[in-house]
mmCIF file of C-alpha atoms and ligand atoms in Angstrom:
data_model
loop_
_atom_site.group_PDB
_atom_site.id
_atom_site.type_symbol
_atom_site.label_atom_id
_atom_site.label_comp_id
_atom_site.label_asym_id
_atom_site.label_seq_id
_atom_site.Cartn_x
_atom_site.Cartn_y
_atom_site.Cartn_z
ATOM 1 C CA MET A 38 -17.764 11.124 -26.243
ATOM 2 C CA THR A 39 -16.648 14.883 -24.607
ATOM 3 C CA ASP A 40 -14.911 14.666 -21.184
ATOM 4 C CA LEU A 41 -16.326 16.367 -17.888
ATOM 5 C CA ASP A 42 -15.363 18.901 -16.275
ATOM 6 C CA PHE A 43 -14.242 17.515 -13.040
ATOM 7 C CA THR A 44 -10.340 16.401 -11.704
ATOM 8 C CA PRO A 45 -10.110 13.438 -9.884
ATOM 9 C CA ALA A 46 -9.263 13.807 -6.164
ATOM 10 C CA PRO A 47 -8.991 11.927 -2.299
ATOM 11 C CA LEU A 48 -11.894 11.008 -1.754
ATOM 12 C CA ASP A 49 -13.949 11.940 1.582
ATOM 13 C CA ARG A 50 -12.803 9.632 4.481
ATOM 14 C CA ALA A 51 -15.800 10.665 6.191
ATOM 15 C CA ALA A 52 -18.644 10.755 3.228
ATOM 16 C CA PRO A 53 -21.021 7.492 2.731
ATOM 17 C CA PHE A 54 -19.898 4.737 0.920
ATOM 18 C CA TYR A 55 -21.969 1.856 0.177
ATOM 19 C CA VAL A 56 -19.717 -1.495 -1.465
ATOM 20 C CA ALA A 57 -22.252 -3.245 -2.998
ATOM 21 C CA GLY A 58 -21.462 -7.422 -2.738
ATOM 22 C CA HIS A 59 -19.621 -6.134 0.130
ATOM 23 C CA ARG A 60 -18.995 -9.678 1.134
ATOM 24 C CA GLY A 61 -18.355 -10.772 -2.111
ATOM 25 C CA MET A 62 -14.373 -11.681 -2.955
ATOM 26 C CA VAL A 63 -13.738 -8.558 -4.314
ATOM 27 C CA GLY A 64 -15.541 -6.186 -2.402
ATOM 28 C CA SER A 65 -15.014 -7.656 1.241
ATOM 29 C CA ALA A 66 -11.142 -6.785 0.017
ATOM 30 C CA ILE A 67 -12.295 -3.452 -1.137
ATOM 31 C CA TRP A 68 -14.127 -2.918 1.979
ATOM 32 C CA ARG A 69 -11.618 -4.194 3.962
ATOM 33 C CA LYS A 70 -8.945 -1.796 1.601
ATOM 34 C CA LEU A 71 -10.906 1.128 2.501
ATOM 35 C CA GLU A 72 -11.448 0.174 6.155
ATOM 36 C CA SER A 73 -7.198 0.482 5.718
ATOM 37 C CA GLU A 74 -7.555 4.093 4.259
ATOM 38 C CA GLY A 75 -9.218 5.608 7.062
ATOM 39 C CA PHE A 76 -12.654 5.156 6.198
ATOM 40 C CA THR A 77 -15.370 5.670 7.995
ATOM 41 C CA ASN A 78 -19.286 5.220 7.371
ATOM 42 C CA LEU A 79 -19.165 2.673 4.856
ATOM 43 C CA ILE A 80 -22.287 1.075 3.972
ATOM 44 C CA GLY A 81 -22.595 -2.852 2.902
ATOM 45 C CA ARG A 82 -25.992 -5.083 2.476
ATOM 46 C CA THR A 83 -26.147 -8.867 2.172
ATOM 47 C CA SER A 84 -28.398 -10.608 -0.889
ATOM 48 C CA SER A 85 -31.329 -11.144 2.450
ATOM 49 C CA GLU A 86 -30.788 -7.513 3.602
ATOM 50 C CA LEU A 87 -31.457 -6.118 -0.111
ATOM 51 C CA ASP A 88 -31.948 -7.685 -2.884
ATOM 52 C CA LEU A 89 -30.488 -5.680 -5.600
ATOM 53 C CA ARG A 90 -33.253 -6.766 -7.956
ATOM 54 C CA ASP A 91 -35.826 -5.352 -5.982
ATOM 55 C CA ARG A 92 -36.334 -2.003 -7.976
ATOM 56 C CA HIS A 93 -38.303 -0.668 -5.380
ATOM 57 C CA ALA A 94 -36.393 -1.462 -2.323
ATOM 58 C CA VAL A 95 -32.671 -0.584 -4.001
ATOM 59 C CA PHE A 96 -34.107 3.428 -4.626
ATOM 60 C CA ASP A 97 -35.626 3.129 -0.247
ATOM 61 C CA PHE A 98 -31.932 2.080 0.268
ATOM 62 C CA PHE A 99 -30.401 4.740 -2.028
ATOM 63 C CA ALA A 100 -32.881 7.661 -0.776
ATOM 64 C CA ASP A 101 -32.473 6.072 3.141
ATOM 65 C CA THR A 102 -28.602 5.982 2.900
ATOM 66 C CA LYS A 103 -27.319 8.624 0.343
ATOM 67 C CA PRO A 104 -24.478 7.198 -0.353
ATOM 68 C CA ARG A 105 -21.397 9.563 -1.998
ATOM 69 C CA TYR A 106 -19.253 7.041 -3.363
ATOM 70 C CA VAL A 107 -20.507 3.942 -4.310
ATOM 71 C CA ALA A 108 -18.363 0.358 -5.893
ATOM 72 C CA LEU A 109 -20.774 -2.132 -7.923
ATOM 73 C CA ALA A 110 -18.844 -5.448 -6.925
ATOM 74 C CA ALA A 111 -22.545 -6.990 -6.386
ATOM 75 C CA ALA A 112 -22.594 -9.350 -9.580
ATOM 76 C CA LYS A 113 -24.094 -13.247 -10.519
ATOM 77 C CA VAL A 114 -20.692 -14.580 -11.153
ATOM 78 C CA GLY A 115 -19.246 -17.905 -11.779
ATOM 79 C CA GLY A 116 -16.647 -20.319 -13.649
ATOM 80 C CA ILE A 117 -17.117 -21.356 -17.515
ATOM 81 C CA MET A 118 -19.104 -24.339 -16.660
ATOM 82 C CA ALA A 119 -22.164 -22.022 -14.298
ATOM 83 C CA ASN A 120 -21.341 -19.349 -17.184
ATOM 84 C CA ASN A 121 -22.288 -21.679 -19.887
ATOM 85 C CA THR A 122 -24.649 -24.198 -17.716
ATOM 86 C CA TYR A 123 -26.373 -20.380 -17.001
ATOM 87 C CA PRO A 124 -26.826 -17.883 -19.291
ATOM 88 C CA ALA A 125 -30.796 -16.758 -18.568
ATOM 89 C CA ASP A 126 -29.330 -16.217 -14.897
ATOM 90 C CA PHE A 127 -25.931 -14.858 -16.202
ATOM 91 C CA LEU A 128 -27.375 -11.838 -18.392
ATOM 92 C CA SER A 129 -30.993 -11.596 -16.851
ATOM 93 C CA GLU A 130 -29.648 -11.228 -12.820
ATOM 94 C CA ASN A 131 -27.074 -9.041 -13.969
ATOM 95 C CA MET A 132 -28.829 -6.573 -15.692
ATOM 96 C CA GLN A 133 -31.390 -6.296 -12.861
ATOM 97 C CA ILE A 134 -28.903 -5.888 -10.067
ATOM 98 C CA GLN A 135 -26.185 -2.721 -11.833
ATOM 99 C CA VAL A 136 -29.173 -0.953 -13.707
ATOM 100 C CA ASN A 137 -31.304 -0.811 -10.347
ATOM 101 C CA VAL A 138 -28.290 0.117 -8.892
ATOM 102 C CA MET A 139 -27.112 2.689 -11.009
ATOM 103 C CA ASP A 140 -30.532 3.953 -11.490
ATOM 104 C CA ALA A 141 -30.582 4.380 -8.198
ATOM 105 C CA ALA A 142 -27.387 6.241 -7.472
ATOM 106 C CA LEU A 143 -28.669 8.316 -10.789
ATOM 107 C CA ALA A 144 -31.452 9.548 -9.388
ATOM 108 C CA GLN A 145 -29.173 10.248 -5.462
ATOM 109 C CA ARG A 146 -26.761 11.955 -7.570
ATOM 110 C CA VAL A 147 -23.325 9.469 -6.636
ATOM 111 C CA GLU A 148 -20.639 11.101 -6.762
ATOM 112 C CA ARG A 149 -18.168 8.514 -7.638
ATOM 113 C CA LEU A 150 -19.805 5.270 -9.097
ATOM 114 C CA GLN A 151 -16.901 2.660 -10.320
ATOM 115 C CA PHE A 152 -18.943 -0.053 -11.962
ATOM 116 C CA LEU A 153 -16.787 -3.942 -12.319
ATOM 117 C CA GLY A 154 -16.662 -5.806 -15.654
ATOM 118 C CA SER A 155 -14.772 -8.767 -16.986
ATOM 119 C CA SER A 156 -11.801 -9.444 -19.268
ATOM 120 C CA CYS A 157 -14.523 -11.415 -21.203
ATOM 121 C CA ILE A 158 -15.719 -8.552 -22.588
ATOM 122 C CA TYR A 159 -13.747 -8.606 -25.708
ATOM 123 C CA PRO A 160 -13.858 -11.021 -28.616
ATOM 124 C CA LYS A 161 -12.918 -13.511 -28.585
ATOM 125 C CA PHE A 162 -9.827 -13.986 -29.908
ATOM 126 C CA ALA A 163 -9.035 -10.220 -29.938
ATOM 127 C CA PRO A 164 -5.100 -8.893 -31.135
ATOM 128 C CA GLN A 165 -2.569 -10.160 -27.542
ATOM 129 C CA PRO A 166 -2.170 -8.170 -25.325
ATOM 130 C CA ILE A 167 -6.758 -6.589 -25.295
ATOM 131 C CA LYS A 168 -6.240 -2.629 -25.446
ATOM 132 C CA GLU A 169 -9.353 -1.386 -24.452
ATOM 133 C CA ASP A 170 -10.595 0.558 -28.180
ATOM 134 C CA TYR A 171 -10.987 -3.663 -29.205
ATOM 135 C CA LEU A 172 -14.705 -3.634 -27.127
ATOM 136 C CA LEU A 173 -16.683 -4.190 -29.361
ATOM 137 C CA THR A 174 -15.009 -5.119 -32.255
ATOM 138 C CA GLY A 175 -15.205 -8.961 -32.779
ATOM 139 C CA HIS A 176 -17.681 -11.983 -31.206
ATOM 140 C CA LEU A 177 -17.331 -12.865 -27.905
ATOM 141 C CA GLU A 178 -15.884 -15.704 -26.654
ATOM 142 C CA PRO A 179 -19.881 -18.421 -26.543
ATOM 143 C CA THR A 180 -19.353 -19.654 -23.068
ATOM 144 C CA ASN A 181 -19.966 -16.308 -21.411
ATOM 145 C CA ASP A 182 -21.680 -14.118 -23.605
ATOM 146 C CA ALA A 183 -24.332 -13.800 -22.043
ATOM 147 C CA TYR A 184 -22.560 -12.602 -18.612
ATOM 148 C CA ALA A 185 -20.520 -10.291 -20.762
ATOM 149 C CA ILE A 186 -23.183 -8.310 -22.916
ATOM 150 C CA ALA A 187 -24.305 -7.380 -19.594
ATOM 151 C CA LYS A 188 -21.215 -6.368 -18.655
ATOM 152 C CA ILE A 189 -21.071 -4.250 -21.860
ATOM 153 C CA ALA A 190 -24.176 -3.204 -21.070
ATOM 154 C CA GLY A 191 -22.847 -1.552 -17.630
ATOM 155 C CA ILE A 192 -19.913 0.218 -19.244
ATOM 156 C CA VAL A 193 -22.664 1.387 -21.673
ATOM 157 C CA GLN A 194 -24.425 2.891 -18.965
ATOM 158 C CA VAL A 195 -21.437 4.404 -17.660
ATOM 159 C CA GLN A 196 -20.645 6.558 -19.960
ATOM 160 C CA ALA A 197 -24.365 7.024 -21.633
ATOM 161 C CA VAL A 198 -24.353 9.138 -17.265
ATOM 162 C CA ARG A 199 -21.395 10.462 -17.628
ATOM 163 C CA ARG A 200 -22.801 11.957 -21.595
ATOM 164 C CA GLN A 201 -25.663 12.754 -20.448
ATOM 165 C CA HIS A 202 -26.319 13.895 -16.555
ATOM 166 C CA GLY A 203 -22.450 15.192 -16.303
ATOM 167 C CA LEU A 204 -21.850 12.723 -13.035
ATOM 168 C CA PRO A 205 -17.752 11.370 -13.578
ATOM 169 C CA TRP A 206 -18.586 7.372 -13.203
ATOM 170 C CA ILE A 207 -15.906 5.291 -14.132
ATOM 171 C CA SER A 208 -15.666 0.977 -15.354
ATOM 172 C CA ALA A 209 -12.926 -1.189 -14.403
ATOM 173 C CA MET A 210 -12.808 -5.016 -16.415
ATOM 174 C CA PRO A 211 -10.525 -7.327 -14.355
ATOM 175 C CA THR A 212 -9.187 -9.749 -15.490
ATOM 176 C CA ASN A 213 -9.166 -13.421 -13.677
ATOM 177 C CA LEU A 214 -9.298 -12.995 -9.906
ATOM 178 C CA TYR A 215 -8.490 -14.994 -7.090
ATOM 179 C CA GLY A 216 -7.352 -14.975 -3.799
ATOM 180 C CA PRO A 217 -9.129 -15.340 0.218
ATOM 181 C CA GLY A 218 -12.950 -14.877 0.027
ATOM 182 C CA ASP A 219 -13.481 -17.116 -3.510
ATOM 183 C CA ASN A 220 -16.273 -19.354 -4.628
ATOM 184 C CA PHE A 221 -14.705 -23.083 -3.675
ATOM 185 C CA SER A 222 -17.698 -24.993 -5.236
ATOM 186 C CA PRO A 223 -16.671 -27.461 -7.805
ATOM 187 C CA THR A 224 -18.693 -26.672 -10.660
ATOM 188 C CA GLY A 225 -19.388 -23.035 -9.763
ATOM 189 C CA SER A 226 -16.489 -22.018 -9.587
ATOM 190 C CA HIS A 227 -12.732 -20.846 -11.317
ATOM 191 C CA VAL A 228 -10.282 -22.602 -12.309
ATOM 192 C CA LEU A 229 -8.429 -21.220 -9.775
ATOM 193 C CA PRO A 230 -10.633 -22.049 -6.634
ATOM 194 C CA ALA A 231 -11.461 -25.444 -8.644
ATOM 195 C CA LEU A 232 -7.932 -26.462 -8.462
ATOM 196 C CA ILE A 233 -6.727 -25.544 -4.936
ATOM 197 C CA ARG A 234 -10.099 -27.969 -3.116
ATOM 198 C CA ARG A 235 -9.362 -30.334 -6.091
ATOM 199 C CA PHE A 236 -6.126 -30.897 -5.222
ATOM 200 C CA ASP A 237 -5.810 -30.188 -1.846
ATOM 201 C CA GLU A 238 -8.297 -33.552 -1.759
ATOM 202 C CA ALA A 239 -6.737 -35.415 -3.653
ATOM 203 C CA ARG A 240 -3.884 -34.959 -1.569
ATOM 204 C CA GLU A 241 -5.964 -36.452 1.242
ATOM 205 C CA SER A 242 -7.145 -38.974 0.436
ATOM 206 C CA GLY A 243 -4.498 -39.987 -1.492
ATOM 207 C CA ALA A 244 -5.779 -39.938 -4.480
ATOM 208 C CA THR A 245 -3.164 -40.889 -7.834
ATOM 209 C CA SER A 246 -5.083 -39.063 -10.440
ATOM 210 C CA VAL A 247 -6.710 -35.760 -10.764
ATOM 211 C CA GLU A 248 -8.340 -34.212 -13.728
ATOM 212 C CA ASN A 249 -9.204 -31.215 -14.916
ATOM 213 C CA TRP A 250 -11.035 -29.540 -17.431
ATOM 214 C CA GLY A 251 -10.153 -29.442 -20.521
ATOM 215 C CA THR A 252 -6.918 -29.205 -22.797
ATOM 216 C CA GLY A 253 -4.777 -26.619 -20.015
ATOM 217 C CA SER A 254 -3.820 -25.057 -22.860
ATOM 218 C CA PRO A 255 -5.409 -21.706 -23.253
ATOM 219 C CA ARG A 256 -3.911 -18.993 -21.782
ATOM 220 C CA ARG A 257 -5.307 -16.644 -18.684
ATOM 221 C CA GLU A 258 -3.585 -13.436 -16.486
ATOM 222 C CA PHE A 259 -4.614 -13.923 -12.496
ATOM 223 C CA LEU A 260 -5.196 -11.018 -10.371
ATOM 224 C CA HIS A 261 -4.083 -11.940 -6.559
ATOM 225 C CA VAL A 262 -7.878 -9.109 -4.958
ATOM 226 C CA ASP A 263 -6.005 -7.077 -2.711
ATOM 227 C CA ASP A 264 -4.042 -5.195 -6.384
ATOM 228 C CA MET A 265 -8.239 -5.812 -7.454
ATOM 229 C CA ALA A 266 -8.477 -3.831 -4.000
ATOM 230 C CA ALA A 267 -5.761 -1.740 -4.118
ATOM 231 C CA ALA A 268 -6.639 -0.971 -8.003
ATOM 232 C CA VAL A 269 -10.508 0.087 -7.653
ATOM 233 C CA PHE A 270 -9.356 2.724 -5.141
ATOM 234 C CA HIS A 271 -6.397 4.400 -6.686
ATOM 235 C CA LEU A 272 -8.726 4.942 -10.322
ATOM 236 C CA PHE A 273 -11.810 6.390 -7.378
ATOM 237 C CA GLU A 274 -8.776 8.593 -6.296
ATOM 238 C CA HIS A 275 -6.783 8.564 -9.307
ATOM 239 C CA TYR A 276 -8.871 7.711 -12.924
ATOM 240 C CA ASP A 277 -11.355 9.518 -14.989
ATOM 241 C CA GLY A 278 -12.752 9.266 -18.757
ATOM 242 C CA PRO A 279 -15.039 7.235 -20.701
ATOM 243 C CA SER A 280 -13.201 4.381 -21.351
ATOM 244 C CA GLN A 281 -13.560 1.313 -18.660
ATOM 245 C CA VAL A 282 -9.445 0.911 -17.139
ATOM 246 C CA ASN A 283 -8.387 -2.358 -17.528
ATOM 247 C CA VAL A 284 -7.144 -4.062 -14.691
ATOM 248 C CA GLY A 285 -4.442 -6.937 -14.585
ATOM 249 C CA THR A 286 -0.683 -7.529 -14.273
ATOM 250 C CA GLY A 287 -0.112 -8.114 -18.181
ATOM 251 C CA ARG A 288 1.520 -11.284 -17.946
ATOM 252 C CA ASP A 289 -0.265 -14.371 -17.946
ATOM 253 C CA THR A 290 0.616 -18.630 -17.658
ATOM 254 C CA THR A 291 -1.589 -21.538 -19.053
ATOM 255 C CA ILE A 292 -3.174 -23.197 -17.483
ATOM 256 C CA LYS A 293 -1.301 -26.467 -17.366
ATOM 257 C CA GLU A 294 1.339 -24.375 -15.527
ATOM 258 C CA ILE A 295 -1.201 -23.036 -13.207
ATOM 259 C CA ALA A 296 -2.270 -27.327 -12.391
ATOM 260 C CA GLU A 297 1.780 -27.534 -11.695
ATOM 261 C CA MET A 298 1.944 -24.477 -9.354
ATOM 262 C CA VAL A 299 -1.283 -25.896 -7.571
ATOM 263 C CA ALA A 300 -0.022 -29.329 -6.955
ATOM 264 C CA ALA A 301 3.843 -28.315 -5.583
ATOM 265 C CA ALA A 302 1.511 -25.328 -2.772
ATOM 266 C CA VAL A 303 -0.764 -28.247 -1.651
ATOM 267 C CA GLY A 304 2.054 -30.726 -1.674
ATOM 268 C CA TYR A 305 0.154 -32.825 -4.217
ATOM 269 C CA GLN A 306 2.372 -35.613 -6.081
ATOM 270 C CA GLY A 307 0.264 -37.228 -8.448
ATOM 271 C CA GLU A 308 -0.976 -37.442 -11.873
ATOM 272 C CA ILE A 309 -2.322 -34.613 -13.494
ATOM 273 C CA ALA A 310 -5.033 -35.506 -16.329
ATOM 274 C CA TRP A 311 -6.935 -33.770 -18.384
ATOM 275 C CA ASP A 312 -10.596 -34.282 -19.266
ATOM 276 C CA THR A 313 -10.857 -32.499 -22.616
ATOM 277 C CA SER A 314 -15.144 -33.231 -23.123
ATOM 278 C CA LYS A 315 -14.980 -30.242 -21.036
ATOM 279 C CA PRO A 316 -14.596 -26.616 -22.805
ATOM 280 C CA ASP A 317 -11.343 -24.099 -23.099
ATOM 281 C CA GLY A 318 -13.208 -21.450 -24.018
ATOM 282 C CA THR A 319 -11.144 -17.767 -25.083
ATOM 283 C CA PRO A 320 -7.754 -19.548 -25.842
ATOM 284 C CA ARG A 321 -6.207 -16.621 -24.206
ATOM 285 C CA LYS A 322 -7.104 -13.294 -23.075
ATOM 286 C CA LEU A 323 -3.830 -10.950 -22.013
ATOM 287 C CA LEU A 324 -5.046 -7.706 -20.829
ATOM 288 C CA ASP A 325 -2.974 -4.471 -21.767
ATOM 289 C CA VAL A 326 -2.490 -3.007 -18.689
ATOM 290 C CA SER A 327 -0.697 0.405 -20.137
ATOM 291 C CA ARG A 328 -3.259 2.563 -19.660
ATOM 292 C CA LEU A 329 -3.860 1.341 -15.666
ATOM 293 C CA ALA A 330 -0.266 1.959 -15.131
ATOM 294 C CA GLU A 331 0.016 5.146 -16.872
ATOM 295 C CA SER A 332 -2.267 5.130 -13.885
ATOM 296 C CA GLY A 333 0.338 5.352 -11.418
ATOM 297 C CA TRP A 334 -0.445 1.606 -10.585
ATOM 298 C CA THR A 335 0.925 -1.311 -11.073
ATOM 299 C CA SER A 336 -0.248 -5.173 -9.345
ATOM 300 C CA SER A 337 2.691 -6.489 -6.283
ATOM 301 C CA VAL A 338 1.161 -9.998 -5.192
ATOM 302 C CA ASP A 339 3.681 -13.043 -7.258
ATOM 303 C CA LEU A 340 1.825 -15.229 -8.130
ATOM 304 C CA ARG A 341 3.065 -18.268 -6.374
ATOM 305 C CA ASP A 342 3.212 -16.537 -3.202
ATOM 306 C CA GLY A 343 -0.611 -15.333 -3.758
ATOM 307 C CA ILE A 344 -1.589 -19.159 -4.565
ATOM 308 C CA THR A 345 0.213 -19.639 -1.715
ATOM 309 C CA SER A 346 -1.352 -18.170 0.373
ATOM 310 C CA THR A 347 -4.107 -19.156 -0.715
ATOM 311 C CA VAL A 348 -3.746 -22.875 -0.391
ATOM 312 C CA GLU A 349 -2.928 -21.346 3.211
ATOM 313 C CA TRP A 350 -6.457 -19.706 3.673
ATOM 314 C CA TYR A 351 -8.653 -22.202 2.191
ATOM 315 C CA ARG A 352 -7.592 -24.183 4.289
ATOM 316 C CA THR A 353 -7.710 -21.902 7.214
ATOM 317 C CA ASN A 354 -11.393 -21.855 5.965
ATOM 318 C CA LYS A 355 -12.610 -24.653 4.482
ATOM 319 C CA GLU A 356 -15.139 -25.335 7.062
ATOM 320 C CA HIS A 357 -17.472 -22.243 5.927
ATOM 321 C CA ILE A 358 -16.635 -21.665 2.831
ATOM 322 C CA ARG A 359 -19.528 -20.982 -0.608
ATOM 323 C CA THR A 360 -20.084 -24.564 -1.619
HETATM 324 N N1 LIG B 1529 -13.917 -14.012 -8.836
HETATM 325 C C1 LIG B 1529 -13.387 -13.223 -10.550
HETATM 326 O O1 LIG B 1529 -12.625 -13.891 -10.950
HETATM 327 C C2 LIG B 1529 -14.275 -11.865 -11.303
HETATM 328 C C3 LIG B 1529 -14.730 -10.777 -10.973
HETATM 329 N N2 LIG B 1529 -14.885 -10.198 -11.429
HETATM 330 C C4 LIG B 1529 -16.411 -8.997 -10.953
HETATM 331 O O2 LIG B 1529 -15.836 -7.586 -9.660
HETATM 332 C C5 LIG B 1529 -17.681 -8.368 -8.754
HETATM 333 C C6 LIG B 1529 -17.751 -9.647 -7.952
HETATM 334 O O3 LIG B 1529 -16.610 -10.404 -7.809
HETATM 335 P P1 LIG B 1529 -16.370 -11.902 -6.579
HETATM 336 O O4 LIG B 1529 -16.617 -11.234 -5.490
HETATM 337 O O5 LIG B 1529 -14.790 -12.340 -6.936
HETATM 338 O O6 LIG B 1529 -18.233 -12.487 -6.964
HETATM 339 P P2 LIG B 1529 -18.042 -13.423 -5.438
HETATM 340 O O7 LIG B 1529 -19.570 -14.145 -6.534
HETATM 341 O O8 LIG B 1529 -17.794 -13.097 -4.596
HETATM 342 O O9 LIG B 1529 -19.087 -11.296 -4.780
HETATM 343 C C7 LIG B 1529 -20.903 -11.377 -5.130
HETATM 344 C C8 LIG B 1529 -21.389 -10.728 -4.501
HETATM 345 O O10 LIG B 1529 -22.296 -9.771 -5.742
HETATM 346 C C9 LIG B 1529 -23.723 -10.423 -4.139
HETATM 347 N N3 LIG B 1529 -24.866 -10.289 -5.021
HETATM 348 C C10 LIG B 1529 -25.215 -10.995 -5.762
HETATM 349 N N4 LIG B 1529 -26.372 -11.572 -5.806
HETATM 350 C C11 LIG B 1529 -27.035 -10.101 -5.316
HETATM 351 C C12 LIG B 1529 -28.230 -9.774 -5.925
HETATM 352 N N5 LIG B 1529 -29.332 -10.252 -6.137
HETATM 353 N N6 LIG B 1529 -28.578 -8.410 -4.161
HETATM 354 C C13 LIG B 1529 -27.463 -8.055 -3.412
HETATM 355 N N7 LIG B 1529 -26.125 -8.645 -3.465
HETATM 356 C C14 LIG B 1529 -26.459 -9.438 -4.323
HETATM 357 C C15 LIG B 1529 -23.449 -11.504 -3.597
HETATM 358 O O11 LIG B 1529 -23.605 -11.227 -2.052
HETATM 359 P P3 LIG B 1529 -24.161 -11.998 -0.717
HETATM 360 O O12 LIG B 1529 -22.868 -12.615 -0.441
HETATM 361 O O13 LIG B 1529 -24.167 -11.137 0.584
HETATM 362 O O14 LIG B 1529 -25.435 -13.113 -1.436
HETATM 363 C C16 LIG B 1529 -22.114 -11.046 -3.248
HETATM 364 O O15 LIG B 1529 -21.612 -10.718 -2.210
HETATM 365 C C17 LIG B 1529 -18.105 -9.226 -10.224
HETATM 366 O O16 LIG B 1529 -19.179 -8.358 -10.939
HETATM 367 C C18 LIG B 1529 -17.451 -9.766 -10.985
HETATM 368 O O17 LIG B 1529 -17.953 -9.665 -12.594
HETATM 369 C C19 LIG B 1529 -14.596 -9.531 -12.800
HETATM 370 C C20 LIG B 1529 -13.575 -10.875 -13.580
HETATM 371 C C21 LIG B 1529 -13.058 -11.601 -13.015
HETATM 372 C C1 LIG B 1530 -13.267 -14.273 -14.809
HETATM 373 C C2 LIG B 1530 -14.076 -15.561 -16.570
HETATM 374 O O1 LIG B 1530 -14.666 -16.552 -15.785
HETATM 375 C C3 LIG B 1530 -15.184 -17.955 -17.003
HETATM 376 O O2 LIG B 1530 -14.344 -18.013 -17.833
HETATM 377 P P1 LIG B 1530 -12.791 -18.808 -18.377
HETATM 378 O O3 LIG B 1530 -11.229 -17.248 -17.961
HETATM 379 O O4 LIG B 1530 -12.676 -19.395 -18.495
HETATM 380 O O5 LIG B 1530 -12.475 -19.093 -16.325
HETATM 381 P P2 LIG B 1530 -12.202 -20.086 -15.740
HETATM 382 O O6 LIG B 1530 -11.675 -19.437 -14.466
HETATM 383 O O7 LIG B 1530 -14.147 -21.201 -15.244
HETATM 384 O O8 LIG B 1530 -11.759 -21.230 -16.973
HETATM 385 C C4 LIG B 1530 -10.322 -21.160 -17.153
HETATM 386 C C5 LIG B 1530 -9.378 -22.172 -17.631
HETATM 387 O O9 LIG B 1530 -9.765 -23.401 -16.674
HETATM 388 C C6 LIG B 1530 -9.838 -24.411 -17.250
HETATM 389 N N1 LIG B 1530 -10.114 -25.011 -16.123
HETATM 390 C C7 LIG B 1530 -9.672 -26.573 -15.824
HETATM 391 N N2 LIG B 1530 -10.292 -27.179 -14.980
HETATM 392 C C8 LIG B 1530 -11.119 -26.294 -14.418
HETATM 393 C C9 LIG B 1530 -11.883 -26.481 -12.807
HETATM 394 O O10 LIG B 1530 -11.618 -27.724 -12.547
HETATM 395 N N3 LIG B 1530 -12.218 -25.126 -13.313
HETATM 396 C C10 LIG B 1530 -12.952 -24.084 -13.407
HETATM 397 N N4 LIG B 1530 -14.273 -23.171 -13.817
HETATM 398 N N5 LIG B 1530 -12.088 -23.677 -14.621
HETATM 399 C C11 LIG B 1530 -11.135 -25.283 -15.268
HETATM 400 C C12 LIG B 1530 -11.501 -23.527 -18.133
HETATM 401 O O11 LIG B 1530 -11.226 -24.653 -19.087
HETATM 402 C C13 LIG B 1530 -10.658 -22.862 -18.796
HETATM 403 O O12 LIG B 1530 -9.892 -23.037 -19.864
HETATM 404 C C14 LIG B 1530 -16.331 -16.904 -17.308
HETATM 405 O O13 LIG B 1530 -17.165 -16.647 -16.102
HETATM 406 C C15 LIG B 1530 -15.684 -15.770 -17.514
HETATM 407 O O14 LIG B 1530 -17.106 -14.537 -17.550
HETATM 408 C C16 LIG B 1530 -15.023 -14.365 -16.868
HETATM 409 O O15 LIG B 1530 -15.577 -13.623 -16.357
#
């Protein structure tokens, strides 16, 4: 694949910048980051104002607002159980959202677009740490194959637009994320918010045992969402290439260790048990983040500090969170 005649440069702070999914955990963090960088023309729509599955509405929206930059952080998102239970929804809704947004952005010749995928695009048993080049070299993890296929299609759409239309769009592949604005639904969420809520409720009720899913032995890499937003902004200004870029910390930990960190952060002192009838998912997915580091960015939020501040955020906001 040939590269484009384009050198990344500072973005124009006054240009219209659409953050798709600006109320979600990642989109809201990107919005905060852009505000702090001085952007004055941010555009956001909730899903009830603009359903991104509605192709005509999306084309009208892009024609009206004519964004120059787009961060595509709108998606149907969930943890291992949600992905495993509703694969048809995860595939169909994500395909519709990303195809509509990218087609409408192409119609308006949007200058810079960044598509967000996920580390689950890589083969279940990929060598660790996982390099960008390992994409499509093996079978996917079955609990999230439908979601992963939609995300892989998004990467290929970005590459195809670059090749056919010469627009310098890019893709970022985040590892597991957490932080303020997360989804704390007991059945639909990812592991960190699920455990924060479960352990905090156990501490409040005086429960002596808490049961988590799987064996606790899988390893995961966790990145704070403020770091993610900083990486997205960095890539807009410093990266241009057809390959997706991994975004993570380069360090992972077992789910058992995560449970112990969360228990300590919330002050829960009872037993930690494991329901091995629930799926473990992929055994390990540690990203190789050297491409991102070479472009000049590394993460900064320490995991224990990030968990502590997320527990504080949860306690302050638990009356209003998504359940
Ligand atoms: N959370 C994680 O651990 C990870 C996330 N990612 C990726 O990051 C991106 C953002 O995820 P995250 O912020 O966690 O997810 P959230 O669920 O927090 O946010 C998703 C956002 O997408 C919007 N959205 C969903 N469906 C539609 C629709 N039909 N029309 C319009 N908007 C819609 C929602 O809008 P509204 O609130 O208005 O309904 C919401 O703001 C996704 O692409 C995800 O795949 C990647 C790796 C890990
Ligand atoms: C970001 C990523 O998110 C999902 O994949 P995942 O990495 O498996 O993420 P998870 O956070 O759901 O689980 C991580 C691990 O933790 C264990 N676990 C224990 N107890 C709970 C628990 O209570 N909830 C959850 N969700 N997991 C739990 C769980 O069994 C697993 O071993 C996919 O949607 C995928 O598509 C994707 O992109």
